[in-house]
PDB file of C-alpha atoms in Angstrom:
ATOM      1  CA  MET A1489     -14.769   3.554  37.723  1.00 93.00           C
ATOM      2  CA  THR A1490     -11.302   4.806  37.407  1.00 98.00           C
ATOM      3  CA  ILE A1491      -9.891   2.689  34.513  1.00 98.00           C
ATOM      4  CA  VAL A1492      -6.198   2.628  33.043  1.00 98.00           C
ATOM      5  CA  VAL A1493      -5.341   1.866  29.298  1.00 98.00           C
ATOM      6  CA  THR A1494      -2.372   1.142  28.369  1.00 98.00           C
ATOM      7  CA  GLY A1495      -1.095   1.555  25.221  1.00 97.00           C
ATOM      8  CA  GLY A1496      -3.365   4.389  25.663  1.00 97.00           C
ATOM      9  CA  ARG A1497      -1.933   6.916  23.308  1.00 95.00           C
ATOM     10  CA  GLY A1498      -1.679   4.106  20.507  1.00 93.00           C
ATOM     11  CA  PHE A1499      -3.918   3.332  17.607  1.00 93.00           C
ATOM     12  CA  LEU A1500      -6.289   1.206  19.530  1.00 96.00           C
ATOM     13  CA  GLY A1501      -5.618   2.703  22.719  1.00 97.00           C
ATOM     14  CA  ARG A1502      -6.770   6.388  21.678  1.00 96.00           C
ATOM     15  CA  ASN A1503     -10.078   5.365  20.532  1.00 97.00           C
ATOM     16  CA  VAL A1504     -10.644   2.557  23.502  1.00 98.00           C
ATOM     17  CA  VAL A1505      -9.591   6.228  25.824  1.00 98.00           C
ATOM     18  CA  ARG A1506     -12.323   8.265  23.774  1.00 97.00           C
ATOM     19  CA  ARG A1507     -14.807   5.664  24.166  1.00 97.00           C
ATOM     20  CA  LEU A1508     -14.613   5.070  27.621  1.00 98.00           C
ATOM     21  CA  LEU A1509     -14.765   8.859  28.528  1.00 98.00           C
ATOM     22  CA  GLU A1510     -17.923   9.297  26.747  1.00 97.00           C
ATOM     23  CA  ALA A1511     -18.989   6.665  28.445  1.00 96.00           C
ATOM     24  CA  GLY A1512     -18.469   9.125  31.761  1.00 97.00           C
ATOM     25  CA  HIS A1513     -15.658   6.551  33.321  1.00 98.00           C
ATOM     26  CA  GLU A1514     -12.219   8.214  34.527  1.00 98.00           C
ATOM     27  CA  VAL A1515      -9.772   7.130  32.191  1.00 98.00           C
ATOM     28  CA  HIS A1516      -6.105   7.298  32.486  1.00 98.00           C
ATOM     29  CA  PRO A1517      -3.743   6.646  29.261  1.00 98.00           C
ATOM     30  CA  VAL A1518      -1.008   5.479  30.287  1.00 98.00           C
ATOM     31  CA  GLY A1519       2.429   4.546  27.618  1.00 95.00           C
ATOM     32  CA  SER A1520       6.062   3.454  27.626  1.00 92.00           C
ATOM     33  CA  LYS A1521       6.949   6.770  28.797  1.00 94.00           C
ATOM     34  CA  ASP A1522       4.593   6.607  32.126  1.00 97.00           C
ATOM     35  CA  TYR A1523       5.498   3.452  33.045  1.00 97.00           C
ATOM     36  CA  ASP A1524       7.491   0.647  31.820  1.00 97.00           C
ATOM     37  CA  LEU A1525       5.313  -2.398  31.799  1.00 97.00           C
ATOM     38  CA  THR A1526       8.320  -4.811  31.520  1.00 95.00           C
ATOM     39  CA  GLU A1527       9.730  -3.695  34.791  1.00 96.00           C
ATOM     40  CA  GLN A1528       7.988  -4.889  37.885  1.00 96.00           C
ATOM     41  CA  HIS A1529       8.762  -2.053  39.377  1.00 97.00           C
ATOM     42  CA  GLY A1530       6.871   0.072  37.109  1.00 97.00           C
ATOM     43  CA  VAL A1531       3.757  -2.125  36.857  1.00 98.00           C
ATOM     44  CA  ARG A1532       3.885  -2.066  40.708  1.00 98.00           C
ATOM     45  CA  ALA A1533       3.731   2.131  40.596  1.00 98.00           C
ATOM     46  CA  LEU A1534       1.153   2.637  37.836  1.00 98.00           C
ATOM     47  CA  TYR A1535      -1.511   0.319  40.237  1.00 98.00           C
ATOM     48  CA  ALA A1536       0.116   2.344  43.439  1.00 98.00           C
ATOM     49  CA  GLU A1537      -0.162   5.736  42.050  1.00 98.00           C
ATOM     50  CA  LEU A1538      -3.611   5.718  39.523  1.00 98.00           C
ATOM     51  CA  ARG A1539      -5.930   2.831  41.811  1.00 98.00           C
ATOM     52  CA  PRO A1540      -7.124   1.530  38.734  1.00 98.00           C
ATOM     53  CA  ARG A1541     -10.432  -0.790  39.296  1.00 98.00           C
ATOM     54  CA  VAL A1542     -10.383  -2.352  35.393  1.00 98.00           C
ATOM     55  CA  VAL A1543      -6.941  -1.963  33.522  1.00 98.00           C
ATOM     56  CA  VAL A1544      -7.557  -2.548  29.666  1.00 98.00           C
ATOM     57  CA  HIS A1545      -4.533  -3.765  28.425  1.00 98.00           C
ATOM     58  CA  CYS A1546      -3.757  -2.671  24.935  1.00 97.00           C
ATOM     59  CA  ALA A1547       0.009  -2.019  25.132  1.00 96.00           C
ATOM     60  CA  ALA A1548       2.232  -4.154  22.836  1.00 91.00           C
ATOM     61  CA  ALA A1549       5.330  -5.082  21.187  1.00 86.00           C
ATOM     62  CA  VAL A1550       3.699  -5.389  17.648  1.00 77.00           C
ATOM     63  CA  GLY A1551       4.316  -4.594  13.809  1.00 71.00           C
ATOM     64  CA  GLY A1552       3.942  -5.990  10.534  1.00 69.00           C
ATOM     65  CA  ILE A1553       5.506  -9.005   8.883  1.00 72.00           C
ATOM     66  CA  GLY A1554       8.902  -7.878   8.543  1.00 74.00           C
ATOM     67  CA  ALA A1555       9.014  -6.353  11.854  1.00 78.00           C
ATOM     68  CA  ASN A1556       7.888  -9.698  13.438  1.00 77.00           C
ATOM     69  CA  VAL A1557      10.888 -11.135  10.807  1.00 81.00           C
ATOM     70  CA  ASP A1558      13.332  -9.241  12.492  1.00 87.00           C
ATOM     71  CA  ASN A1559      11.904  -9.184  15.998  1.00 85.00           C
ATOM     72  CA  PRO A1560      10.799 -12.831  17.523  1.00 87.00           C
ATOM     73  CA  GLY A1561      12.465 -12.869  20.295  1.00 90.00           C
ATOM     74  CA  ARG A1562      11.532  -9.267  22.246  1.00 91.00           C
ATOM     75  CA  PHE A1563       8.247  -9.422  21.236  1.00 92.00           C
ATOM     76  CA  LEU A1564       7.544 -13.301  23.077  1.00 94.00           C
ATOM     77  CA  TYR A1565       9.628 -11.761  25.784  1.00 95.00           C
ATOM     78  CA  GLU A1566       7.459  -7.910  25.871  1.00 95.00           C
ATOM     79  CA  ASN A1567       4.438  -9.282  25.341  1.00 95.00           C
ATOM     80  CA  ALA A1568       4.198 -12.240  27.418  1.00 96.00           C
ATOM     81  CA  LEU A1569       6.263 -10.502  30.594  1.00 97.00           C
ATOM     82  CA  MET A1570       3.873  -7.214  30.214  1.00 97.00           C
ATOM     83  CA  GLY A1571       0.116  -9.162  30.471  1.00 98.00           C
ATOM     84  CA  LEU A1572       1.952 -11.638  33.477  1.00 98.00           C
ATOM     85  CA  MET A1573       2.588  -8.634  35.398  1.00 98.00           C
ATOM     86  CA  LEU A1574      -0.101  -6.740  35.223  1.00 98.00           C
ATOM     87  CA  LEU A1575      -2.338  -9.719  35.817  1.00 98.00           C
ATOM     88  CA  GLU A1576      -0.182 -10.340  38.612  1.00 98.00           C
ATOM     89  CA  GLU A1577       0.552  -6.946  39.947  1.00 98.00           C
ATOM     90  CA  GLY A1578      -3.258  -6.314  39.616  1.00 98.00           C
ATOM     91  CA  ARG A1579      -4.385  -9.141  41.771  1.00 98.00           C
ATOM     92  CA  LEU A1580      -2.375  -8.136  44.466  1.00 98.00           C
ATOM     93  CA  ALA A1581      -3.398  -4.509  44.390  1.00 98.00           C
ATOM     94  CA  GLY A1582      -7.380  -6.094  44.310  1.00 97.00           C
ATOM     95  CA  MET A1583      -8.217  -4.934  40.752  1.00 98.00           C
ATOM     96  CA  ASP A1584     -11.994  -5.436  39.713  1.00 98.00           C
ATOM     97  CA  LYS A1585     -11.009  -6.465  36.124  1.00 98.00           C
ATOM     98  CA  LEU A1586      -8.503  -6.920  33.400  1.00 98.00           C
ATOM     99  CA  VAL A1587      -9.153  -6.560  29.956  1.00 98.00           C
ATOM    100  CA  MET A1588      -6.739  -8.498  27.588  1.00 98.00           C
ATOM    101  CA  ILE A1589      -5.990  -7.416  24.128  1.00 98.00           C
ATOM    102  CA  SER A1590      -5.163 -10.461  22.093  1.00 96.00           C
ATOM    103  CA  THR A1591      -4.640 -11.533  18.491  1.00 90.00           C
ATOM    104  CA  SER A1592      -5.434 -13.866  15.639  1.00 88.00           C
ATOM    105  CA  CYS A1593      -1.942 -14.431  15.434  1.00 87.00           C
ATOM    106  CA  ALA A1594      -2.249 -16.718  18.417  1.00 92.00           C
ATOM    107  CA  TYR A1595      -4.367 -19.385  16.361  1.00 92.00           C
ATOM    108  CA  PRO A1596      -2.488 -22.340  14.717  1.00 91.00           C
ATOM    109  CA  GLN A1597      -1.913 -22.289  10.855  1.00 83.00           C
ATOM    110  CA  ASP A1598      -4.230 -25.484  10.103  1.00 85.00           C
ATOM    111  CA  ALA A1599      -7.007 -24.275  12.605  1.00 89.00           C
ATOM    112  CA  PRO A1600      -9.905 -24.948  10.374  1.00 92.00           C
ATOM    113  CA  LEU A1601     -12.031 -21.987   9.111  1.00 93.00           C
ATOM    114  CA  PRO A1602     -13.685 -20.259  10.709  1.00 96.00           C
ATOM    115  CA  LEU A1603     -11.411 -20.147  13.799  1.00 95.00           C
ATOM    116  CA  ARG A1604     -13.380 -20.954  16.829  1.00 97.00           C
ATOM    117  CA  GLU A1605     -12.052 -20.223  20.081  1.00 97.00           C
ATOM    118  CA  GLU A1606     -12.467 -24.014  20.738  1.00 96.00           C
ATOM    119  CA  ASP A1607      -9.473 -24.890  18.405  1.00 95.00           C
ATOM    120  CA  LEU A1608      -6.452 -22.560  20.001  1.00 94.00           C
ATOM    121  CA  TRP A1609      -4.289 -24.977  20.922  1.00 93.00           C
ATOM    122  CA  GLU A1610      -4.625 -27.471  18.287  1.00 92.00           C
ATOM    123  CA  GLY A1611      -1.114 -26.559  17.131  1.00 92.00           C
ATOM    124  CA  PRO A1612       1.545 -24.363  16.765  1.00 90.00           C
ATOM    125  CA  PRO A1613       0.935 -20.256  15.800  1.00 88.00           C
ATOM    126  CA  THR A1614       2.460 -19.651  12.037  1.00 77.00           C
ATOM    127  CA  GLY A1615       5.562 -18.950  11.184  1.00 76.00           C
ATOM    128  CA  ALA A1616       6.283 -15.147  11.370  1.00 80.00           C
ATOM    129  CA  THR A1617       3.851 -13.785  13.516  1.00 83.00           C
ATOM    130  CA  GLY A1618       4.614 -17.186  15.892  1.00 87.00           C
ATOM    131  CA  PRO A1619       6.749 -15.979  18.815  1.00 90.00           C
ATOM    132  CA  TYR A1620       3.843 -13.031  18.840  1.00 91.00           C
ATOM    133  CA  GLY A1621       1.039 -15.263  18.837  1.00 92.00           C
ATOM    134  CA  ILE A1622       2.419 -18.135  21.692  1.00 93.00           C
ATOM    135  CA  ALA A1623       3.105 -14.933  23.867  1.00 95.00           C
ATOM    136  CA  LYS A1624      -0.776 -14.049  23.740  1.00 96.00           C
ATOM    137  CA  ARG A1625      -1.528 -17.394  23.444  1.00 96.00           C
ATOM    138  CA  MET A1626       0.010 -18.026  27.341  1.00 96.00           C
ATOM    139  CA  LEU A1627      -1.956 -14.846  28.743  1.00 97.00           C
ATOM    140  CA  HIS A1628      -4.996 -16.483  27.778  1.00 97.00           C
ATOM    141  CA  ASP A1629      -4.522 -19.535  29.844  1.00 97.00           C
ATOM    142  CA  ALA A1630      -2.608 -17.360  32.219  1.00 98.00           C
ATOM    143  CA  CYS A1631      -6.146 -15.791  32.793  1.00 98.00           C
ATOM    144  CA  LEU A1632      -7.957 -18.632  32.573  1.00 98.00           C
ATOM    145  CA  ASN A1633      -5.922 -19.983  35.593  1.00 98.00           C
ATOM    146  CA  TYR A1634      -6.033 -16.553  37.724  1.00 98.00           C
ATOM    147  CA  ALA A1635      -9.299 -17.067  37.512  1.00 98.00           C
ATOM    148  CA  LYS A1636      -9.614 -20.686  38.662  1.00 98.00           C
ATOM    149  CA  GLN A1637      -7.183 -19.853  41.087  1.00 98.00           C
ATOM    150  CA  TYR A1638      -7.518 -15.946  42.917  1.00 98.00           C
ATOM    151  CA  GLY A1639     -11.169 -15.946  41.679  1.00 97.00           C
ATOM    152  CA  THR A1640      -9.812 -13.071  39.213  1.00 98.00           C
ATOM    153  CA  ASN A1641     -12.232 -11.274  36.860  1.00 98.00           C
ATOM    154  CA  SER A1642     -10.890 -10.797  33.276  1.00 98.00           C
ATOM    155  CA  THR A1643     -12.075 -10.903  30.029  1.00 98.00           C
ATOM    156  CA  VAL A1644      -9.469 -12.035  26.662  1.00 98.00           C
ATOM    157  CA  LEU A1645     -10.639 -10.241  23.659  1.00 98.00           C
ATOM    158  CA  MET A1646      -8.821 -11.818  20.158  1.00 97.00           C
ATOM    159  CA  LEU A1647      -8.913  -9.160  17.691  1.00 96.00           C
ATOM    160  CA  ALA A1648      -9.178  -9.525  13.832  1.00 95.00           C
ATOM    161  CA  ASN A1649      -7.102  -6.801  11.745  1.00 91.00           C
ATOM    162  CA  LEU A1650      -7.374  -4.035  12.583  1.00 93.00           C
ATOM    163  CA  TYR A1651      -7.177  -0.298  10.222  1.00 96.00           C
ATOM    164  CA  GLY A1652      -8.798   2.735  10.565  1.00 97.00           C
ATOM    165  CA  PRO A1653      -7.481   6.504  10.872  1.00 95.00           C
ATOM    166  CA  GLU A1654      -4.896   7.550  12.815  1.00 92.00           C
ATOM    167  CA  ASP A1655      -3.435   4.211  12.066  1.00 91.00           C
ATOM    168  CA  ASN A1656       0.882   3.983  11.622  1.00 87.00           C
ATOM    169  CA  PHE A1657       1.683   4.712   8.537  1.00 88.00           C
ATOM    170  CA  GLY A1658       5.210   4.667   8.933  1.00 82.00           C
ATOM    171  CA  ALA A1659       8.099   2.092   9.271  1.00 73.00           C
ATOM    172  CA  GLY A1660       6.400  -1.643  10.388  1.00 69.00           C
ATOM    173  CA  SER A1661       3.209  -0.742   9.877  1.00 78.00           C
ATOM    174  CA  HIS A1662       0.315  -3.702   9.245  1.00 80.00           C
ATOM    175  CA  VAL A1663      -1.354  -4.540   5.154  1.00 87.00           C
ATOM    176  CA  ILE A1664      -3.977  -2.111   5.087  1.00 94.00           C
ATOM    177  CA  PRO A1665      -2.016   1.313   6.089  1.00 93.00           C
ATOM    178  CA  ALA A1666       1.088  -0.085   4.210  1.00 91.00           C
ATOM    179  CA  ILE A1667      -0.741  -0.527   1.227  1.00 94.00           C
ATOM    180  CA  ILE A1668      -2.550   2.788   1.423  1.00 95.00           C
ATOM    181  CA  ARG A1669       0.690   4.500   1.940  1.00 94.00           C
ATOM    182  CA  ARG A1670       2.235   2.890  -0.562  1.00 94.00           C
ATOM    183  CA  TYR A1671      -0.575   3.809  -3.388  1.00 96.00           C
ATOM    184  CA  ILE A1672      -0.942   7.623  -2.046  1.00 95.00           C
ATOM    185  CA  ASP A1673       2.708   7.931  -2.244  1.00 93.00           C
ATOM    186  CA  ALA A1674       2.810   6.610  -5.814  1.00 95.00           C
ATOM    187  CA  GLU A1675       0.039   8.373  -6.599  1.00 94.00           C
ATOM    188  CA  ARG A1676       1.533  11.822  -5.797  1.00 91.00           C
ATOM    189  CA  LEU A1677       5.269  11.334  -7.068  1.00 93.00           C
ATOM    190  CA  GLY A1678       3.615   9.728 -10.720  1.00 95.00           C
ATOM    191  CA  ALA A1679       4.956   6.402 -10.474  1.00 97.00           C
ATOM    192  CA  PRO A1680       4.514   4.166 -13.130  1.00 96.00           C
ATOM    193  CA  SER A1681       4.015   1.010 -10.798  1.00 97.00           C
ATOM    194  CA  VAL A1682       3.782  -0.115  -7.138  1.00 96.00           C
ATOM    195  CA  THR A1683       4.958  -3.302  -5.688  1.00 95.00           C
ATOM    196  CA  ASN A1684       3.006  -5.216  -3.248  1.00 93.00           C
ATOM    197  CA  TRP A1685       4.135  -8.159  -0.942  1.00 87.00           C
ATOM    198  CA  GLY A1686       3.507 -11.313  -1.223  1.00 91.00           C
ATOM    199  CA  SER A1687       1.004 -13.237  -3.887  1.00 94.00           C
ATOM    200  CA  GLY A1688      -2.283 -11.150  -2.527  1.00 94.00           C
ATOM    201  CA  HIS A1689      -3.685 -14.053  -2.292  1.00 93.00           C
ATOM    202  CA  ALA A1690      -4.079 -14.765   1.523  1.00 90.00           C
ATOM    203  CA  THR A1691      -7.177 -13.687   2.647  1.00 91.00           C
ATOM    204  CA  ARG A1692      -7.593 -11.550   5.986  1.00 91.00           C
ATOM    205  CA  GLU A1693     -10.111 -10.471   8.512  1.00 95.00           C
ATOM    206  CA  PHE A1694      -9.749  -6.955   9.163  1.00 96.00           C
ATOM    207  CA  LEU A1695     -12.218  -4.658  11.808  1.00 97.00           C
ATOM    208  CA  HIS A1696     -12.621  -1.450  11.845  1.00 98.00           C
ATOM    209  CA  VAL A1697     -11.369   0.379  15.529  1.00 98.00           C
ATOM    210  CA  ASP A1698     -14.326   1.733  15.786  1.00 98.00           C
ATOM    211  CA  ASP A1699     -15.630  -1.153  16.359  1.00 98.00           C
ATOM    212  CA  ALA A1700     -13.324  -2.672  18.143  1.00 98.00           C
ATOM    213  CA  ALA A1701     -13.217   0.134  20.902  1.00 98.00           C
ATOM    214  CA  ARG A1702     -16.706  -0.671  21.111  1.00 98.00           C
ATOM    215  CA  ALA A1703     -16.659  -3.851  21.633  1.00 98.00           C
ATOM    216  CA  VAL A1704     -13.500  -2.952  23.957  1.00 98.00           C
ATOM    217  CA  ALA A1705     -15.986  -0.956  25.798  1.00 98.00           C
ATOM    218  CA  LEU A1706     -18.478  -3.553  26.046  1.00 98.00           C
ATOM    219  CA  ALA A1707     -15.875  -5.670  28.101  1.00 98.00           C
ATOM    220  CA  VAL A1708     -15.478  -3.451  30.569  1.00 98.00           C
ATOM    221  CA  VAL A1709     -18.498  -3.320  31.778  1.00 97.00           C
ATOM    222  CA  THR A1710     -19.809  -7.084  30.872  1.00 98.00           C
ATOM    223  CA  THR A1711     -19.446 -10.359  32.741  1.00 97.00           C
ATOM    224  CA  THR A1712     -17.823 -12.926  30.119  1.00 97.00           C
ATOM    225  CA  GLY A1713     -15.741 -15.179  31.941  1.00 96.00           C
ATOM    226  CA  PRO A1714     -12.223 -15.448  30.917  1.00 97.00           C
ATOM    227  CA  GLU A1715     -12.104 -17.738  27.924  1.00 97.00           C
ATOM    228  CA  PRO A1716     -11.298 -16.030  25.006  1.00 98.00           C
ATOM    229  CA  ILE A1717     -13.446 -14.012  22.445  1.00 98.00           C
ATOM    230  CA  ASN A1718     -12.914 -13.533  19.264  1.00 98.00           C
ATOM    231  CA  ILE A1719     -13.881 -10.084  17.637  1.00 98.00           C
ATOM    232  CA  GLY A1720     -14.354  -9.020  14.197  1.00 97.00           C
ATOM    233  CA  THR A1721     -16.517  -9.433  11.124  1.00 97.00           C
ATOM    234  CA  GLY A1722     -16.585 -13.266  10.457  1.00 96.00           C
ATOM    235  CA  GLN A1723     -15.798 -12.286   6.932  1.00 94.00           C
ATOM    236  CA  ALA A1724     -12.304 -13.052   4.763  1.00 93.00           C
ATOM    237  CA  VAL A1725     -11.239 -10.845   1.981  1.00 95.00           C
ATOM    238  CA  ALA A1726      -8.050 -11.629  -0.170  1.00 96.00           C
ATOM    239  CA  ILE A1727      -5.215  -8.732   0.149  1.00 95.00           C
ATOM    240  CA  ARG A1728      -5.482  -8.075  -3.708  1.00 96.00           C
ATOM    241  CA  GLU A1729      -8.977  -7.396  -2.935  1.00 96.00           C
ATOM    242  CA  ILE A1730      -7.938  -4.686  -0.134  1.00 96.00           C
ATOM    243  CA  ALA A1731      -5.169  -3.462  -2.649  1.00 96.00           C
ATOM    244  CA  ASP A1732      -7.878  -3.439  -5.785  1.00 96.00           C
ATOM    245  CA  ALA A1733     -10.397  -1.402  -3.460  1.00 95.00           C
ATOM    246  CA  VAL A1734      -7.436   0.880  -1.816  1.00 96.00           C
ATOM    247  CA  LYS A1735      -6.020   1.606  -5.361  1.00 96.00           C
ATOM    248  CA  THR A1736      -9.750   2.962  -6.771  1.00 95.00           C
ATOM    249  CA  ALA A1737      -9.786   4.871  -3.681  1.00 95.00           C
ATOM    250  CA  VAL A1738      -6.942   6.362  -4.140  1.00 95.00           C
ATOM    251  CA  GLY A1739      -7.244   7.058  -7.824  1.00 94.00           C
ATOM    252  CA  TYR A1740      -3.645   5.635  -8.691  1.00 96.00           C
ATOM    253  CA  ARG A1741      -3.711   4.162 -12.232  1.00 95.00           C
ATOM    254  CA  GLY A1742      -0.091   2.601 -12.295  1.00 96.00           C
ATOM    255  CA  GLU A1743       0.673  -1.243 -12.906  1.00 96.00           C
ATOM    256  CA  VAL A1744       0.124  -3.245  -9.680  1.00 96.00           C
ATOM    257  CA  ARG A1745       3.048  -5.655  -9.000  1.00 96.00           C
ATOM    258  CA  TRP A1746       3.352  -9.126  -6.727  1.00 96.00           C
ATOM    259  CA  ASP A1747       6.575  -9.957  -4.877  1.00 95.00           C
ATOM    260  CA  THR A1748       6.316 -13.458  -4.353  1.00 93.00           C
ATOM    261  CA  THR A1749       9.509 -13.432  -2.621  1.00 92.00           C
ATOM    262  CA  LYS A1750       8.328 -11.721   0.518  1.00 87.00           C
ATOM    263  CA  PRO A1751       5.934 -13.547   2.685  1.00 78.00           C
ATOM    264  CA  ASP A1752       2.405 -14.008   2.548  1.00 80.00           C
ATOM    265  CA  GLY A1753       2.057 -15.440   6.377  1.00 71.00           C
ATOM    266  CA  GLN A1754      -0.774 -17.053   7.371  1.00 68.00           C
ATOM    267  CA  PRO A1755      -2.714 -18.221   4.261  1.00 76.00           C
ATOM    268  CA  ALA A1756      -6.386 -17.953   5.370  1.00 78.00           C
ATOM    269  CA  ARG A1757      -7.717 -16.350   8.960  1.00 83.00           C
ATOM    270  CA  TYR A1758     -11.487 -15.156   9.505  1.00 93.00           C
ATOM    271  CA  PHE A1759     -13.133 -15.768  12.621  1.00 97.00           C
ATOM    272  CA  ASP A1760     -16.707 -17.684  14.300  1.00 97.00           C
ATOM    273  CA  THR A1761     -18.310 -14.363  16.232  1.00 98.00           C
ATOM    274  CA  THR A1762     -20.678 -16.647  17.537  1.00 98.00           C
ATOM    275  CA  ARG A1763     -19.155 -16.460  21.390  1.00 98.00           C
ATOM    276  CA  ALA A1764     -19.146 -12.494  20.746  1.00 98.00           C
ATOM    277  CA  THR A1765     -22.406 -11.972  20.195  1.00 98.00           C
ATOM    278  CA  GLN A1766     -23.435 -14.541  22.923  1.00 98.00           C
ATOM    279  CA  ARG A1767     -20.985 -12.962  25.943  1.00 97.00           C
ATOM    280  CA  LEU A1768     -20.916  -9.092  24.242  1.00 97.00           C
ATOM    281  CA  ALA A1769     -23.884  -8.847  22.348  1.00 97.00           C
ATOM    282  CA  PHE A1770     -21.214  -7.063  19.812  1.00 98.00           C
ATOM    283  CA  THR A1771     -21.760  -7.179  16.025  1.00 97.00           C
ATOM    284  CA  SER A1772     -19.607  -5.533  13.780  1.00 97.00           C
ATOM    285  CA  THR A1773     -20.846  -1.989  12.256  1.00 97.00           C
ATOM    286  CA  VAL A1774     -18.648  -0.328   9.669  1.00 97.00           C
ATOM    287  CA  PRO A1775     -18.135  -2.006   6.487  1.00 95.00           C
ATOM    288  CA  LEU A1776     -15.313  -2.533   4.998  1.00 95.00           C
ATOM    289  CA  GLU A1777     -15.313  -0.915   1.822  1.00 93.00           C
ATOM    290  CA  LYS A1778     -16.506   2.400   3.856  1.00 95.00           C
ATOM    291  CA  GLY A1779     -13.954   2.159   5.996  1.00 97.00           C
ATOM    292  CA  LEU A1780     -11.352   1.879   3.135  1.00 96.00           C
ATOM    293  CA  VAL A1781     -12.256   4.855   2.201  1.00 96.00           C
ATOM    294  CA  GLN A1782     -12.732   7.011   5.000  1.00 96.00           C
ATOM    295  CA  THR A1783      -9.229   6.018   6.049  1.00 96.00           C
ATOM    296  CA  VAL A1784      -7.671   6.736   2.619  1.00 96.00           C
ATOM    297  CA  ARG A1785      -9.315  10.199   3.269  1.00 94.00           C
ATOM    298  CA  TRP A1786      -7.897  10.719   6.619  1.00 95.00           C
ATOM    299  CA  PHE A1787      -3.891  10.220   5.660  1.00 93.00           C
ATOM    300  CA  ARG A1788      -4.538  12.405   2.909  1.00 91.00           C
ATOM    301  CA  GLU A1789      -5.676  14.831   4.926  1.00 89.00           C
ATOM    302  CA  ARG A1790      -3.994  14.519   8.132  1.00 82.00           C
ATOM    303  CA  GLY A1791      -1.110  11.918   7.379  1.00 67.00           C
ATOM    304  CA  GLN A1792       2.712  12.291   8.088  1.00 60.00           C
ATOM    305  CA  TYR A1793       3.727  11.608   4.546  1.00 51.00           C
ATOM    306  CA  LEU A1794       6.957   9.605   3.761  1.00 43.00           C
ATOM    307  CA  VAL A1795       8.385  11.247   0.228  1.00 38.00           C
TER     308      VAL A1795
END
């Protein structure tokens, strides 16, 4: 098939492109320099010029907690607009399928654990990442309603927090690459202490990017229905445990401090992955400890140091 991967040069997108190429598809990775997906003429040009049968929408306006706090309006607007226009213009162009990448940030803060897709609308998304989450939640409903009215074929994948080699370790990075960078820089400089954001007690679910790309490749060739599907490990881990594991992998021996004036984000979050098993035959395969060691090694060998 001819497949377009938006955000195809980003962290998840690069891995999805590799996985789809290995499966024998014709794949076009596109980024903002190729087509402005927040403009209708840009989305129309994408469909007219590349003529994809399938679109995998990985592109997003996204970042860590700090970036979400600074950009609530932009993150809501750009994420909602990109998804809606890819869906509508794709329908008009006769695409076969849209695979929409979504996020655990769409879930309500107080949703019961483990997070089940049926509970998505039981309350508003959590504070700092709420605007990003509500944009994605709206796109879930868009896929459902397009299927109802137009018969549009889509799969919505709600991904746990991703990590792995080639992640963004610079400004606006997510928790694991930010912690890895912080400890490696401190170890290189001989810094006596490291300070992490928040209390460290919040729990998160982390998914290796190789597992995520495999789930996306399965979604391309599997009819799932438009209802959102959790993609993760089904296991929660405290941020302090992540920090301890990274400290060990890096070999840092200094003091660790926690800045509790900074937000923790949602206090707890992990998925029920039953639907992923039933509809995609997907389960994760990369253990967190192994993935962290691999990611630390990659950054040491190929990463761009900030200091």
